[in-house]
mmCIF file of C-alpha atoms in Angstrom:
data_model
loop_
_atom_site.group_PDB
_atom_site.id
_atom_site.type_symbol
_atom_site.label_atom_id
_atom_site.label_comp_id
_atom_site.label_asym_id
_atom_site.label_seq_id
_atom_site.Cartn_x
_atom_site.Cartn_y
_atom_site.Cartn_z
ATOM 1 C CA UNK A 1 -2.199 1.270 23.639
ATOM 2 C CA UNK A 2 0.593 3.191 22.100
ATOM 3 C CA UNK A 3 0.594 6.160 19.811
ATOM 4 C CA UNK A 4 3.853 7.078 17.907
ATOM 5 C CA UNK A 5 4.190 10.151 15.046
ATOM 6 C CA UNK A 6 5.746 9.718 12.047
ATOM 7 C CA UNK A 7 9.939 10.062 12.471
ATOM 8 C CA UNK A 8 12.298 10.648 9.687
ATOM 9 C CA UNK A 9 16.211 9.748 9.817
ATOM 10 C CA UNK A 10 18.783 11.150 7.183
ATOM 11 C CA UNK A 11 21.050 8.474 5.738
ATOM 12 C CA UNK A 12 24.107 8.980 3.904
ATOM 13 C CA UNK A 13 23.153 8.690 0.233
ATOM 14 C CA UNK A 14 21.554 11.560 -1.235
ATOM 15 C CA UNK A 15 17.965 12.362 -0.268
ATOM 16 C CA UNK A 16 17.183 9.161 0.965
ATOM 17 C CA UNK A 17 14.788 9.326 4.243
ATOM 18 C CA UNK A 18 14.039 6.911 6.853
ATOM 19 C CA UNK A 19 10.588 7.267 8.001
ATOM 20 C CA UNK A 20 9.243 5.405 11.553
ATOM 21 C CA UNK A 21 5.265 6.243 10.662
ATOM 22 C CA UNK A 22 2.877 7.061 12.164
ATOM 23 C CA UNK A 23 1.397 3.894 13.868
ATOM 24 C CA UNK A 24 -1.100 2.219 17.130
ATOM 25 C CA UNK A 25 -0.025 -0.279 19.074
ATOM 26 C CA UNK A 26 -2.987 -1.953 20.384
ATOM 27 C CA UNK A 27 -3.247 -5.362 21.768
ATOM 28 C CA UNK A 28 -6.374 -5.817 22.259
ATOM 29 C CA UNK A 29 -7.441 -4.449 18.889
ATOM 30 C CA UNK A 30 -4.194 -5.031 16.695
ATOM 31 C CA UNK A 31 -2.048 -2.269 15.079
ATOM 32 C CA UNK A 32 -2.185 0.194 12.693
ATOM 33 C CA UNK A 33 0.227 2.146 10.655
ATOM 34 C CA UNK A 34 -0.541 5.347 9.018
ATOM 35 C CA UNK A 35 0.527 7.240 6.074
ATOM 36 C CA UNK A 36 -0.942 10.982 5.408
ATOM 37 C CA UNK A 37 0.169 11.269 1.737
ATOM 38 C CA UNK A 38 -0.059 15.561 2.114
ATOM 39 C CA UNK A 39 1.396 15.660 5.701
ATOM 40 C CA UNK A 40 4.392 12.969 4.953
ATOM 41 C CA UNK A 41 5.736 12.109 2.109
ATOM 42 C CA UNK A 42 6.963 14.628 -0.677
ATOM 43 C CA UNK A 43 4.751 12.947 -3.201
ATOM 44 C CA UNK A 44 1.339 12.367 -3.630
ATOM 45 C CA UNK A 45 1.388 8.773 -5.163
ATOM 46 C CA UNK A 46 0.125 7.904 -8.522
ATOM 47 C CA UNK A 47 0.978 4.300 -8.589
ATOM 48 C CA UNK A 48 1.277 1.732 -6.092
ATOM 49 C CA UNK A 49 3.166 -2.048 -7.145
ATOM 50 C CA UNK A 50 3.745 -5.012 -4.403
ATOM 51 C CA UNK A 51 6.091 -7.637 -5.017
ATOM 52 C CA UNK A 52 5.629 -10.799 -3.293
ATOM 53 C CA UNK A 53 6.575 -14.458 -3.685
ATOM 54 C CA UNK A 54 9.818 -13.798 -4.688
ATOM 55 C CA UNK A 55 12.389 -16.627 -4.610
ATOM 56 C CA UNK A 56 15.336 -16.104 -1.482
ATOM 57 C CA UNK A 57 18.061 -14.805 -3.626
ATOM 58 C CA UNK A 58 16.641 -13.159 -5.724
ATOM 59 C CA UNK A 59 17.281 -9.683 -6.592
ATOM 60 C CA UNK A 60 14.917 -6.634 -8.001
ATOM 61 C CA UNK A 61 15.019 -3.483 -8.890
ATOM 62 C CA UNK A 62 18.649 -3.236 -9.987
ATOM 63 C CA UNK A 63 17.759 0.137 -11.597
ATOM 64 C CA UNK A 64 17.057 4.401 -11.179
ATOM 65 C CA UNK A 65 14.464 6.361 -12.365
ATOM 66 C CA UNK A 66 15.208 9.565 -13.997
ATOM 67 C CA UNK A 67 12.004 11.643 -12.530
ATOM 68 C CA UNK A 68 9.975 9.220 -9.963
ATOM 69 C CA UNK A 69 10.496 9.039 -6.557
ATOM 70 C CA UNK A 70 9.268 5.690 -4.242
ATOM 71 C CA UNK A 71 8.810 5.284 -1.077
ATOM 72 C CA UNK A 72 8.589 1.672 0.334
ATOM 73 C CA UNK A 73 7.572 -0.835 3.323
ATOM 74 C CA UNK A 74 7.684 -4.143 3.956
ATOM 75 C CA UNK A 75 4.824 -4.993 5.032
ATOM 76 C CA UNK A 76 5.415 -8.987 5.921
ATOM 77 C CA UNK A 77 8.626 -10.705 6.495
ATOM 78 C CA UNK A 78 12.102 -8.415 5.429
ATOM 79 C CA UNK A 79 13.718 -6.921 2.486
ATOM 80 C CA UNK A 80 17.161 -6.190 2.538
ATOM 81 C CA UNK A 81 17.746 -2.505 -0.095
ATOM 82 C CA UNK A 82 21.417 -1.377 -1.520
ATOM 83 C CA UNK A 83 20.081 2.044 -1.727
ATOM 84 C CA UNK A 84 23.364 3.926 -4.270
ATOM 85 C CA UNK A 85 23.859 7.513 -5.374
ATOM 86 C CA UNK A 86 26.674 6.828 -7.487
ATOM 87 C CA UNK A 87 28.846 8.152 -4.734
ATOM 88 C CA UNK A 88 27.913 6.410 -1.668
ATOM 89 C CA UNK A 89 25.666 3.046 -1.064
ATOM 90 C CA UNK A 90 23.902 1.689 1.895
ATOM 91 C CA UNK A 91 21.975 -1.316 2.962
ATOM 92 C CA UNK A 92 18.685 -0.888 5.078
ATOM 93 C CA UNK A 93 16.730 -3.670 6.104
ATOM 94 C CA UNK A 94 13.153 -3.098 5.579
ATOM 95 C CA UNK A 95 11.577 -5.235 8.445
ATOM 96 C CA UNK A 96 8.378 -4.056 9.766
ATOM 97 C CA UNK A 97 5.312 -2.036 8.246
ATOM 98 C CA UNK A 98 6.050 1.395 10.197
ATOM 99 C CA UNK A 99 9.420 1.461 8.438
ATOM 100 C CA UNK A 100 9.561 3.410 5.213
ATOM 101 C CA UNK A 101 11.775 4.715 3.263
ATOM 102 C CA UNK A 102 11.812 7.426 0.670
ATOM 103 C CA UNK A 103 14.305 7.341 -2.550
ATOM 104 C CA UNK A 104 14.275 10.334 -4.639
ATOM 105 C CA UNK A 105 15.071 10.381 -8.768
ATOM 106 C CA UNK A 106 18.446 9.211 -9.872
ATOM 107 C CA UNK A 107 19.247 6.829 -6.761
ATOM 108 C CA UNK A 108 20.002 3.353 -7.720
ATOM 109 C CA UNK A 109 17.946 0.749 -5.869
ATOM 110 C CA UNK A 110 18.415 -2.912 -5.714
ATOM 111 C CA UNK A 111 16.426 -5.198 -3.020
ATOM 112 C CA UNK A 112 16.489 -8.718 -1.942
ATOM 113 C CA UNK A 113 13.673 -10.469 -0.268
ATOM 114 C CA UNK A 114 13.153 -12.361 2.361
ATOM 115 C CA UNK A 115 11.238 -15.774 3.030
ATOM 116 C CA UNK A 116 7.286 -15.092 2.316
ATOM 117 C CA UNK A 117 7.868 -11.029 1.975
ATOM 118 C CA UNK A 118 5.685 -8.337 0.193
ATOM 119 C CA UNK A 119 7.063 -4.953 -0.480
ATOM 120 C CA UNK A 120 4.715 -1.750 -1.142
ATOM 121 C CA UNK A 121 6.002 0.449 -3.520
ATOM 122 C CA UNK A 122 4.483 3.776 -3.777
ATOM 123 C CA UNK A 123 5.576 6.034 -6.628
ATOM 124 C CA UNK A 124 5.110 9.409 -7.984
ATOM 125 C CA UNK A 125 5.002 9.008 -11.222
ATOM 126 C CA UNK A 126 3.212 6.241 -13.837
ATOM 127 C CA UNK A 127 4.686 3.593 -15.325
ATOM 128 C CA UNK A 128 7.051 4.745 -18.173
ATOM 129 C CA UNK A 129 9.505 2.521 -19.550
ATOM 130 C CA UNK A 130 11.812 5.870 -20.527
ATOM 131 C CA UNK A 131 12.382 6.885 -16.911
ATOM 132 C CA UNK A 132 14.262 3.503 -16.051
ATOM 133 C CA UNK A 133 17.727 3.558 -15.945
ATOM 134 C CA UNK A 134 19.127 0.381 -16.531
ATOM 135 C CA UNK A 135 22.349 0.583 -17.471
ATOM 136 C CA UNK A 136 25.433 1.099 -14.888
ATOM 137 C CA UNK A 137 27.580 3.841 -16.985
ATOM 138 C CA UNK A 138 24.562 5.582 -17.966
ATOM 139 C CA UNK A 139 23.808 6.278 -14.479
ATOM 140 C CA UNK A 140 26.823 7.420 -12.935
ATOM 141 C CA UNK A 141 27.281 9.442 -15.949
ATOM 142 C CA UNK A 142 23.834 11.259 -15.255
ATOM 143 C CA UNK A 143 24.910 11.858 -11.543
ATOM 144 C CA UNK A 144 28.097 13.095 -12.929
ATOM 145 C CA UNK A 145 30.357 11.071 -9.976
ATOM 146 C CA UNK A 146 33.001 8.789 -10.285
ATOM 147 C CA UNK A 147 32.889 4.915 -11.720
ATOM 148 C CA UNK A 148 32.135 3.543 -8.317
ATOM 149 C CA UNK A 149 30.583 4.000 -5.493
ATOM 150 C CA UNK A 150 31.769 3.493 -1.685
ATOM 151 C CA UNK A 151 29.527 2.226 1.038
ATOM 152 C CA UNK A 152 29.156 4.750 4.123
ATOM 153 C CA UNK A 153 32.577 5.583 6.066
ATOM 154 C CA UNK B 1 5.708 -15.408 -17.054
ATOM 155 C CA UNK B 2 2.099 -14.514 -17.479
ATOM 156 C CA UNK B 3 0.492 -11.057 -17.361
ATOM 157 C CA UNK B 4 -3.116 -10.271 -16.438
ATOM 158 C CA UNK B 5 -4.820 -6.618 -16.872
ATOM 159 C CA UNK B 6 -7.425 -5.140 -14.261
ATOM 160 C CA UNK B 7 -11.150 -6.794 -14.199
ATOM 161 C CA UNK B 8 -13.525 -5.474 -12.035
ATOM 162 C CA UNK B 9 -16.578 -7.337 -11.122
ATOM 163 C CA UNK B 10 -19.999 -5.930 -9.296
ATOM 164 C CA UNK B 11 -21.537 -7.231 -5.876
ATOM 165 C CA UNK B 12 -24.789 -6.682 -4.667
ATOM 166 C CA UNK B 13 -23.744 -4.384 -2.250
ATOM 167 C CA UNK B 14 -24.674 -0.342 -3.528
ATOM 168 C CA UNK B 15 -21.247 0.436 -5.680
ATOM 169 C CA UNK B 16 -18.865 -2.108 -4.031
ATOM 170 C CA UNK B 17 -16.454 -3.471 -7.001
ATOM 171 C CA UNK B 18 -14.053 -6.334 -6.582
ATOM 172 C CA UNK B 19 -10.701 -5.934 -8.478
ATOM 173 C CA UNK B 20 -8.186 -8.559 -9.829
ATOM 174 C CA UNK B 21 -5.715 -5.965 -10.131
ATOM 175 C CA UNK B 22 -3.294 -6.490 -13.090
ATOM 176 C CA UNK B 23 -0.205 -8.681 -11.750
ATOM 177 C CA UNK B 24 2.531 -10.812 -13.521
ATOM 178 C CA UNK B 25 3.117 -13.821 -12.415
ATOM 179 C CA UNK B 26 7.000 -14.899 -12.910
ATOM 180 C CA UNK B 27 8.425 -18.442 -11.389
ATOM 181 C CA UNK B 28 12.233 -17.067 -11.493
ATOM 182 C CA UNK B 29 11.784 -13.521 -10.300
ATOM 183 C CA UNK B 30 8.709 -13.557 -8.239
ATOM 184 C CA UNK B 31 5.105 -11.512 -8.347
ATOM 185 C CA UNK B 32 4.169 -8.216 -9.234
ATOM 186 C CA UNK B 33 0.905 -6.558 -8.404
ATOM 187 C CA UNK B 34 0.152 -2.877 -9.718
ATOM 188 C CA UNK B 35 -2.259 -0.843 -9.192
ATOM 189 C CA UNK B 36 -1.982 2.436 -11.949
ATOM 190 C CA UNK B 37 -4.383 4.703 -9.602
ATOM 191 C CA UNK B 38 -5.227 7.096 -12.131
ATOM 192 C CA UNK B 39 -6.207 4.409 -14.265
ATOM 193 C CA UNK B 40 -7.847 1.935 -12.497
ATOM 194 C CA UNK B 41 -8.922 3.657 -8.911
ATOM 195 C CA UNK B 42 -12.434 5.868 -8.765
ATOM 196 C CA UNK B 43 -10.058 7.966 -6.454
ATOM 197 C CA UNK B 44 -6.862 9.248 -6.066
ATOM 198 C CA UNK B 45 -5.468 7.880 -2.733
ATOM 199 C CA UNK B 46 -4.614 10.681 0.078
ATOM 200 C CA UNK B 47 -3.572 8.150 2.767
ATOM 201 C CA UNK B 48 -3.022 4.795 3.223
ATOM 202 C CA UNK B 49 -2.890 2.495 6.384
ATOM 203 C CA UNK B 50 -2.287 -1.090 7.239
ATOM 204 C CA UNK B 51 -4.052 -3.058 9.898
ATOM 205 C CA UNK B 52 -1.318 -5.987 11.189
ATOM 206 C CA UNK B 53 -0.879 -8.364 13.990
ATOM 207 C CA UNK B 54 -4.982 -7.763 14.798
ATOM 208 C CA UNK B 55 -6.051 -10.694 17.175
ATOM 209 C CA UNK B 56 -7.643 -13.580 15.256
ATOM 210 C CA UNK B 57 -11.548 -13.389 16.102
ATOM 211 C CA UNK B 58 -11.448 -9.598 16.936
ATOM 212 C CA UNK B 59 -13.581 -7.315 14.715
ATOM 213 C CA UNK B 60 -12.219 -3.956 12.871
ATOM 214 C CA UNK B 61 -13.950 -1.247 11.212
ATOM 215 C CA UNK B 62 -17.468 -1.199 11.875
ATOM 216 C CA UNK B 63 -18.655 1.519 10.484
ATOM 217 C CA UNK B 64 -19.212 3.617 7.098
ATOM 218 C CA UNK B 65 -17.653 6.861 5.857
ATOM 219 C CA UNK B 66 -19.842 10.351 4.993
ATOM 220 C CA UNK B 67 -17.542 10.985 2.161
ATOM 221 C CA UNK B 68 -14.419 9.191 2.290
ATOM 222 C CA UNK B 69 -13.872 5.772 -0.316
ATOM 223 C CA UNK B 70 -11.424 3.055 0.614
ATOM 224 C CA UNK B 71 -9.901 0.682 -1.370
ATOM 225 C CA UNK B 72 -8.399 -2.043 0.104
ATOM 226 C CA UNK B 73 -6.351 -5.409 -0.501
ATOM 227 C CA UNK B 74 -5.043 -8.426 1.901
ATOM 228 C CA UNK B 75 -1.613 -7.863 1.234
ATOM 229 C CA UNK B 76 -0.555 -11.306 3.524
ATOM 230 C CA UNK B 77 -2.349 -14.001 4.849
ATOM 231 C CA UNK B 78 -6.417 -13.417 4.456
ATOM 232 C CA UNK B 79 -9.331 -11.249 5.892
ATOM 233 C CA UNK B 80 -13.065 -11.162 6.039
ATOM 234 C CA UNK B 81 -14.782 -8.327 5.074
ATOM 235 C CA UNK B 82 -18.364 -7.631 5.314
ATOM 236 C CA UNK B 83 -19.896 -4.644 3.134
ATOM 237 C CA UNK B 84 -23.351 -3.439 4.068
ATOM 238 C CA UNK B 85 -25.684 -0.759 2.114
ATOM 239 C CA UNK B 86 -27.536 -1.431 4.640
ATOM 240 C CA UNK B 87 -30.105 -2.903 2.210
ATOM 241 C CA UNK B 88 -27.672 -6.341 1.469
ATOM 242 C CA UNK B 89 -24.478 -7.383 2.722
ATOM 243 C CA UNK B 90 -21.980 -9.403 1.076
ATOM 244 C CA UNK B 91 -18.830 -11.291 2.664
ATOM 245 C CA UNK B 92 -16.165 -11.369 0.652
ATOM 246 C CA UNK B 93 -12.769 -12.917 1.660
ATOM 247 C CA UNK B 94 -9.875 -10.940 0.755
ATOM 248 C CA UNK B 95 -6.765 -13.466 0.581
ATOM 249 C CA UNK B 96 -3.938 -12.143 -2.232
ATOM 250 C CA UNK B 97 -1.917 -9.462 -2.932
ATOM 251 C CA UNK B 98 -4.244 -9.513 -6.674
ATOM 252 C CA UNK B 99 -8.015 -9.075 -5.055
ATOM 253 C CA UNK B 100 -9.218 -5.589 -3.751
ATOM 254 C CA UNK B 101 -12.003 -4.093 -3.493
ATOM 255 C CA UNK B 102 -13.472 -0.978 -3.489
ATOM 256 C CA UNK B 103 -16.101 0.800 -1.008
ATOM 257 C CA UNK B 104 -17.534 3.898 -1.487
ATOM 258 C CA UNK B 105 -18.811 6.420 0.766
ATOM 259 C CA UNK B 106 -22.089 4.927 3.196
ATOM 260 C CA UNK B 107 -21.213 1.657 2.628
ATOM 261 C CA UNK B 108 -20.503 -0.235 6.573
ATOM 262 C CA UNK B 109 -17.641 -2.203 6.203
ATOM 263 C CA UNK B 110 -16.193 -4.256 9.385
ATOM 264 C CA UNK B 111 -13.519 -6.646 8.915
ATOM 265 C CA UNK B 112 -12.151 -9.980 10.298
ATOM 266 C CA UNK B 113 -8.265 -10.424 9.918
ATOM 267 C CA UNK B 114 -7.009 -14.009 9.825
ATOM 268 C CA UNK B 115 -3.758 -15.177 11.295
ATOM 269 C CA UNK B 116 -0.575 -13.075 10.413
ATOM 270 C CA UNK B 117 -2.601 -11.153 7.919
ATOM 271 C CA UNK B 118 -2.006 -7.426 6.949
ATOM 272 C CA UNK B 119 -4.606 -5.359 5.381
ATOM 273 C CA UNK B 120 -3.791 -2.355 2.943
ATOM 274 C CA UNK B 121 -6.415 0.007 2.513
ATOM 275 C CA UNK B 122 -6.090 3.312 0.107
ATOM 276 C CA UNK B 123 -8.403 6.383 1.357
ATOM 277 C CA UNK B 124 -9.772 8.812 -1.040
ATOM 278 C CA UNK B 125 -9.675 11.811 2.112
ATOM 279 C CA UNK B 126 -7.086 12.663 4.678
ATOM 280 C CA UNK B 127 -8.342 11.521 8.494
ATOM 281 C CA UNK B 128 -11.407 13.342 9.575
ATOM 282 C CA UNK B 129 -13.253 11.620 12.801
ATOM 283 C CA UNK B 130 -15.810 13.666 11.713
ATOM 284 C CA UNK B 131 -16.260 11.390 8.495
ATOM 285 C CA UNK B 132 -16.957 8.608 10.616
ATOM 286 C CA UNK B 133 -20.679 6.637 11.062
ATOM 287 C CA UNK B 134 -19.922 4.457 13.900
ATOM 288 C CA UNK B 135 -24.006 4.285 14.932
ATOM 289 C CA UNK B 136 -26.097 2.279 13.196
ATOM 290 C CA UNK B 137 -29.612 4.012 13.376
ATOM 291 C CA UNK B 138 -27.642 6.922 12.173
ATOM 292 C CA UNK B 139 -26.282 5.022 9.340
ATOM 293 C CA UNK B 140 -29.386 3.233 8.502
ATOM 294 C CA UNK B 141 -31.355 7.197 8.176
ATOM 295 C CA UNK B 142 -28.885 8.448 6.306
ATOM 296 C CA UNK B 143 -28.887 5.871 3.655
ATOM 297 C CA UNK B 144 -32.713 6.046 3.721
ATOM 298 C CA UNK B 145 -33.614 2.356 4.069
ATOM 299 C CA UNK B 146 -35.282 0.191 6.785
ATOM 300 C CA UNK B 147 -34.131 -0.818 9.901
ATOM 301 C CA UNK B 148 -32.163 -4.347 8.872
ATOM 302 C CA UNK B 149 -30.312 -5.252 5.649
ATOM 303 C CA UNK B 150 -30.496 -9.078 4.098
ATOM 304 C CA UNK B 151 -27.642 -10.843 2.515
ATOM 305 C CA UNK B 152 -27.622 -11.421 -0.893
ATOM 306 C CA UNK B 153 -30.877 -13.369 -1.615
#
């Protein structure tokens, strides 16, 4: 049996975390991952979504939020996420359930599943229709950068 | 695309609800399942954890919480629950990313995970071992009832 703390790796678009959570590996009794709301994340979730079943190709998200923050895990299969401040963009690919990661506000996030995936989404906010940001100019007009954005040098 | 609100429906175990939490349903861009907590959730979650790759035939949980609730939902592939007041039990098989259910305090859950399943379940506490009934003449005295509990007549 293995016991590993929760880990958390910069990237290079803004605020973004990597978390490696807190999890047991037990193989006799299976494994468990942990998240302490308090202790890790900088939230305290008020709303949790999964998306599952979704067709390979097929993209969500596509959008920021102008006040909540996420943090997400793939819990089965792998989800490939263009994570995009309006300066920089990276991929991550979301392929285990002690892999999270955190996006702040006013990052743009668009994901693709995998075969027979289901993606956790916590976030800190409730559902309001207002805080999406949907539209392209409008964001990168609200982060005050540049047109485009480059992926990580 | 079809959407379907939150139902909850009562078991015969003390204070145990099953949820069909509100979900769309969308052939081109896949499934959605949301849980609003303030909404829909007795409690607020302060952790979460997932149970994964747990040996088919081996037995989690077993036991009951002083104080903490749990909500939880078969995000993947399907598990067995059993809930216990320890005056009835129930078994209810959790087995899509729409069905949770919630547990309050004193109820004995154990669980039986299927092939490739992962189970999500929301606690209403941070971790406290102290929290835990893992004895079951203990348990059984502190609920105040006899020795055994029936299933649901």
């Amino acid at each position: 049996m293995t016991l590993q703390d929760t880990t958390t790796h910069p990237c290079s678009v803004r605020g973004v975390l990597l978390y490696e959570v807190k999890h047991v590996r037990d193989m006799v009794r299976g494994n468990l991952a942990v998240l302490e709301f308090d202790e890790v994340l900088p939230f305290r979730p008020r709303r949790c979504f999964i998306t599952y079943k979704i067709p390979a190709g097929q993209t969500r998200g596509d959008h920021a939020h102008r006040q909540c923050a996420q943090f997400m895990v793939c819990v089965t299969g792998s989800c490939r996420l263009r994570v995009d401040d309006g300066r920089h963009w990276e991929e991550i690919l979301l392929n285990r359930p002690t892999l999270g990661i955190y996006v702040p506000p006013q990052v743009w996030v668009s994901t693709q599943h995998g075969a027979d995936s289901a993606l956790m989404v916590f976030a800190s906010h409730p559902y309001d229709p207002a805080d999406y940001i949907r539209d392209r100019p409008e964001f990168q007009s609200l982060i005050g950068g540049p047109g485009t954005s480059r992926p990580r040098a």
